[in-house]
CSV table of C-alpha atoms in Angstrom, one decimal:
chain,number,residue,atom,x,y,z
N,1,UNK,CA,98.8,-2.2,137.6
N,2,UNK,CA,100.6,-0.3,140.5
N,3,UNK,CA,102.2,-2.0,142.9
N,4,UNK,CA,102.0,-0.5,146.2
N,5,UNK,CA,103.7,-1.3,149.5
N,6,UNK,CA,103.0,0.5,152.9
N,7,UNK,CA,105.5,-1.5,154.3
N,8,UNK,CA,107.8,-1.1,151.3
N,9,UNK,CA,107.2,3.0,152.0
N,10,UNK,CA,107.5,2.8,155.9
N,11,UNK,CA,111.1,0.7,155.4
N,12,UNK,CA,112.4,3.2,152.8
N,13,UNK,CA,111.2,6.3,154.7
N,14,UNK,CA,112.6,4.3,158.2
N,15,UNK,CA,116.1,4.1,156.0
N,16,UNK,CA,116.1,8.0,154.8
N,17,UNK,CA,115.5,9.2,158.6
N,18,UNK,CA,118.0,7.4,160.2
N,19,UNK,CA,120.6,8.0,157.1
N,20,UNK,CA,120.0,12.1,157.7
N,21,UNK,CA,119.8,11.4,161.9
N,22,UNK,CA,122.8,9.0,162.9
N,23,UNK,CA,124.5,11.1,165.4
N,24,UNK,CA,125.9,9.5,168.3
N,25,UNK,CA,122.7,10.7,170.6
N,26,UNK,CA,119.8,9.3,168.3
N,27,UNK,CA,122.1,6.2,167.7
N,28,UNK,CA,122.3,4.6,171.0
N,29,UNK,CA,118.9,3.2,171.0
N,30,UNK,CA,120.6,1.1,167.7
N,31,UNK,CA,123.8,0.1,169.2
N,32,UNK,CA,124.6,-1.3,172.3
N,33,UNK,CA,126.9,0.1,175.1
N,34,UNK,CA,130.2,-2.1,174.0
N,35,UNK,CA,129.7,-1.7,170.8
N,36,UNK,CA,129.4,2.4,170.7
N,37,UNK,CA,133.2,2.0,173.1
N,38,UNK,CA,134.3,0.4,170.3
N,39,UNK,CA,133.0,2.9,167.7
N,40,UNK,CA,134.6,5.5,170.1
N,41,UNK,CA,138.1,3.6,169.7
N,42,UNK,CA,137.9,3.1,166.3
N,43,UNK,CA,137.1,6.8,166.1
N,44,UNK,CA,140.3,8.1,168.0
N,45,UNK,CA,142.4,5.8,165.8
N,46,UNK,CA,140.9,7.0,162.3
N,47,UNK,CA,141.3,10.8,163.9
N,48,UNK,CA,145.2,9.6,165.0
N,49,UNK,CA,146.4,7.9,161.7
N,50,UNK,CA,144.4,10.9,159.6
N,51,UNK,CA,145.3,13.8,161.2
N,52,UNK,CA,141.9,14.7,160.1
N,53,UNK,CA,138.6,15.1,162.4
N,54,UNK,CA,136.3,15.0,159.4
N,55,UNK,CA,137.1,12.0,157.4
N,56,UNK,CA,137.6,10.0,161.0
N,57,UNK,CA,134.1,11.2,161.7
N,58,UNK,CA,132.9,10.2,157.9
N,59,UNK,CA,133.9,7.2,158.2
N,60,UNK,CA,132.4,5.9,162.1
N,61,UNK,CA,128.9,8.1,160.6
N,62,UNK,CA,129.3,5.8,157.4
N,63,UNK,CA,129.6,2.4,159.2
N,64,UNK,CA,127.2,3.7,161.6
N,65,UNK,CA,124.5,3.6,158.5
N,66,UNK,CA,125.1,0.7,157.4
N,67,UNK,CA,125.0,-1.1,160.5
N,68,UNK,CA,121.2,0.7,161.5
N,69,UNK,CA,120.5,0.0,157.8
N,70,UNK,CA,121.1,-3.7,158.2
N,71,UNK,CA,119.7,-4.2,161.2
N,72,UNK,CA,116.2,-2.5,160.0
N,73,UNK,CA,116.6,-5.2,156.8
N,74,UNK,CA,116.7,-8.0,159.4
N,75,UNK,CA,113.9,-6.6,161.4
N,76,UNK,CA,111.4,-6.6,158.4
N,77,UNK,CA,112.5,-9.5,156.5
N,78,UNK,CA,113.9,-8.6,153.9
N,79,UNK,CA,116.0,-11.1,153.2
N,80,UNK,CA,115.3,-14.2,151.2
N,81,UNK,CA,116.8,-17.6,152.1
N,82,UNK,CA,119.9,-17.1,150.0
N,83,UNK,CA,120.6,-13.8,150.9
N,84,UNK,CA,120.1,-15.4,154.5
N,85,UNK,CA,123.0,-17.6,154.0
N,86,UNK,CA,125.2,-14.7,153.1
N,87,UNK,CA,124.6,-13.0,156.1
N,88,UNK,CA,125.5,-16.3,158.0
N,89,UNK,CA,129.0,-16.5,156.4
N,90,UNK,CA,129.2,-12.6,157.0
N,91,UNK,CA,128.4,-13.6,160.7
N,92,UNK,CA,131.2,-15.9,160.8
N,93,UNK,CA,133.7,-14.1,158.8
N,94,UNK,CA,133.1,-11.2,161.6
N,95,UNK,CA,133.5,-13.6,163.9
N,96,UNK,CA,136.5,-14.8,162.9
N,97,UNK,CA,137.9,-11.8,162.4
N,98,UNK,CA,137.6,-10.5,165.9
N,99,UNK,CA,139.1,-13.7,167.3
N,100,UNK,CA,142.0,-13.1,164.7
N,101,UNK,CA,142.3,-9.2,166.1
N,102,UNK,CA,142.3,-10.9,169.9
N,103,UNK,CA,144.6,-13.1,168.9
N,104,UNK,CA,146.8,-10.7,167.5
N,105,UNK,CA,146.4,-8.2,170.1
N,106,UNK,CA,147.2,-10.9,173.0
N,107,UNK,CA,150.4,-12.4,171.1
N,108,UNK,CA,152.7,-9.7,170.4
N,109,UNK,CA,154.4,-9.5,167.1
N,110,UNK,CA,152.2,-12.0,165.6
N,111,UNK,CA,150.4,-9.8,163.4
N,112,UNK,CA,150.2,-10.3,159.9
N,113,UNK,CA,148.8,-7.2,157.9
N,114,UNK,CA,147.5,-9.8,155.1
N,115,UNK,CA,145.8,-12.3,157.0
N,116,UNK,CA,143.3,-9.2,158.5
N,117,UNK,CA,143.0,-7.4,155.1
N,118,UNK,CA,142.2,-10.3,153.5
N,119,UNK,CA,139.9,-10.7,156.4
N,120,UNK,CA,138.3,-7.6,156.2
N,121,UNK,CA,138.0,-7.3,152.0
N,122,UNK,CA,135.9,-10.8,152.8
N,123,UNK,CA,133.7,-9.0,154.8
N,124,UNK,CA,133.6,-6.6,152.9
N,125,UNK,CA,132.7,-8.9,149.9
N,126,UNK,CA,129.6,-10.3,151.7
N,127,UNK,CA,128.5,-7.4,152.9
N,128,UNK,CA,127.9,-6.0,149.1
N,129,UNK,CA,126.8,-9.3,148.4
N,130,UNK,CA,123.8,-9.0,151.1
N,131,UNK,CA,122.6,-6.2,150.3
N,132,UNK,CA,122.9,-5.7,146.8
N,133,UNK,CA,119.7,-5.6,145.6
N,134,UNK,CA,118.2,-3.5,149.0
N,135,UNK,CA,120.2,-0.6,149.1
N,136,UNK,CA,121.5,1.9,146.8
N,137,UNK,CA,124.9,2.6,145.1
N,138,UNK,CA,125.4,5.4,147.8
N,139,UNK,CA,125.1,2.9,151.0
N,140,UNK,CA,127.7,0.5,149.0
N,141,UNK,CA,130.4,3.2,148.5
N,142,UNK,CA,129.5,3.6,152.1
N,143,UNK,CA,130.9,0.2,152.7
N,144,UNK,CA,133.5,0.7,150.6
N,145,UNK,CA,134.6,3.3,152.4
N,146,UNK,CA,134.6,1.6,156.0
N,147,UNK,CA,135.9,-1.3,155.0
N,148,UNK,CA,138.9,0.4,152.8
N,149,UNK,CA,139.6,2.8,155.7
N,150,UNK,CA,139.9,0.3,158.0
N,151,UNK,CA,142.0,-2.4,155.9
N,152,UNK,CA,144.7,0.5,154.7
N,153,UNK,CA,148.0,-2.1,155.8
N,154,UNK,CA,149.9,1.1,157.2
N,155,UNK,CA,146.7,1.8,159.4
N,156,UNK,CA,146.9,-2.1,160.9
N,157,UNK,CA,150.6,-1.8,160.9
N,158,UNK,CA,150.5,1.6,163.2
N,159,UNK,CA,147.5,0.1,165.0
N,160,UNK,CA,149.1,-3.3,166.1
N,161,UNK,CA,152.6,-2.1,167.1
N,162,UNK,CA,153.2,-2.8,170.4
N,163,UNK,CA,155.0,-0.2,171.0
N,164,UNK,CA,152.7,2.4,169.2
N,165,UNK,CA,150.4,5.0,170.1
N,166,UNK,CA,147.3,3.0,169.2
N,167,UNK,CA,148.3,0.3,172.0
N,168,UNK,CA,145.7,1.7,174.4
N,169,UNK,CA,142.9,2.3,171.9
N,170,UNK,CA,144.1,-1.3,170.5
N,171,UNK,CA,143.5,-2.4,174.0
N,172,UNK,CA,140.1,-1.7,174.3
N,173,UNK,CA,138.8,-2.4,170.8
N,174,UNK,CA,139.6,-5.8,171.6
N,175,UNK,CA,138.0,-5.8,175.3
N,176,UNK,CA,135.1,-4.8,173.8
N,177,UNK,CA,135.4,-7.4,170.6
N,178,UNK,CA,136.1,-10.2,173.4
N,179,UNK,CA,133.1,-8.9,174.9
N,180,UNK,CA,130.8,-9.1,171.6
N,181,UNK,CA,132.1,-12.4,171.1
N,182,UNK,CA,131.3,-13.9,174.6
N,183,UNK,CA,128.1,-12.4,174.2
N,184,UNK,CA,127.4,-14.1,170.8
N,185,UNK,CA,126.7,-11.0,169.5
N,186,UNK,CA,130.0,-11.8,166.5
C-alpha cells in the first residue's frame, strides 16, 4: 500500500522553495530585525578573515537554510518527544553560548578560543542530532559548514582581539546576542 502525505509533500516542497529562494529580501519575513544585524555582522567578519565575498556569502546563505529549515520543522511538528528534548539542550547550549560571547566581549582578554569551540562543536552536535532523520545529507554538510567556519580558532582569535579590526563588528554581534537573549529568543 502507498503511503501518501499531503502534508508530508507541502513540508518537503515548503523546504525546496525556500532552499532555491533564501536571499536576504525573501528572508526577512523568517528572521527578525536583530537577528538579520547579526547575520550582517557575521557576514562582514567571514568576508574580513576570507578575503573572499563568495564563501562569506556561502556560508550566512548556508546558515540561513538551516535556520528557515528548522523553524518550518517546528511549525509542522515534526519532531517527536525525544528529538524535542534535543532541541531543548540545543536551546540552552545557544544560550549559553551567547552569554559566554557577551561575556567575553565585555571582559577584555578573557577569551578562551577552547571554551567557544567547544561551545560551538556542541551545538553543532545537537543540531545533527535534531535533525537527522528530517533532512538530507546536503542540509547537514550545511551545518557543518557554518558551524566549522565559525569555530576556525584563528577566526575567534582575530574576532575577539581588542585591539582588532573585528572590534566594531564584535560590538554589535553581541548587542544584538544581548538583545536575543533579553528577548528569550536564545
Amino acid at each position: 500500500m502507498d503511503h501518501f502525505s499531503s502534508k508530508d509533500m507541502a513540508l518537503s516542497a515548503q523546504k525546496k522553495i525556500l532552499s532555491r529562494m533564501a536571499t536576504k529580501s525573501s528572508v526577512q519575513m523568517f528572521i527578525d530585525d536583530t537577528t538579520s544585524e547579526i547575520l550582517d555582522e557575521l557576514y562582514r567578519v567571514s568576508k574580513g578573515h576570507s578575503g573572499n565575498k563568495s564563501e562569506a556569502q556561502k556560508v550566512i546563505k548556508d546558515l540561513v537554510k538551516i535556520a528557515v529549515k528548522i523553524g518550518l520543522l517546528f511549525r509542522n511538528n515534526r519532531f517527536n518527544t525525544e528529538e524535542l528534548g534535543i532541541a531543548t539542550d540545543f536551546k540552552k547550549k545557544l544560550h549559553q553560548g551567547a552569554m559566554t560571547a557577551i561575556s567575553f566581549y565585555e571582559v577584555d582578554f578573557t577569551f578562551d578560543n577552547g571554551v567557544m569551540s567547544e561551545l560551538l562543536t556542541s551545538c553543532r552536535d545537537l543540531l545533527l542530532k535534531l535533525v537527522n532523520t528530517h533532512l538530507t545529507p546536503k542540509s547537514h554538510n550545511r551545518i557543518n559548514h557554518v558551524f566549522n567556519h565559525y569555530s576556525d580558532p584563528e577566526l575567534l582569535t582575530k574576532l575577539y582581539d581588542p585591539s582588532g579590526i573585528f572590534r566594531p563588528n564584535l560590538t554589535k554581534i553581541c548587542k544584538g546576542l544581548d538583545k536575543l537573549v533579553e528577548d528569550g529568543t536564545i
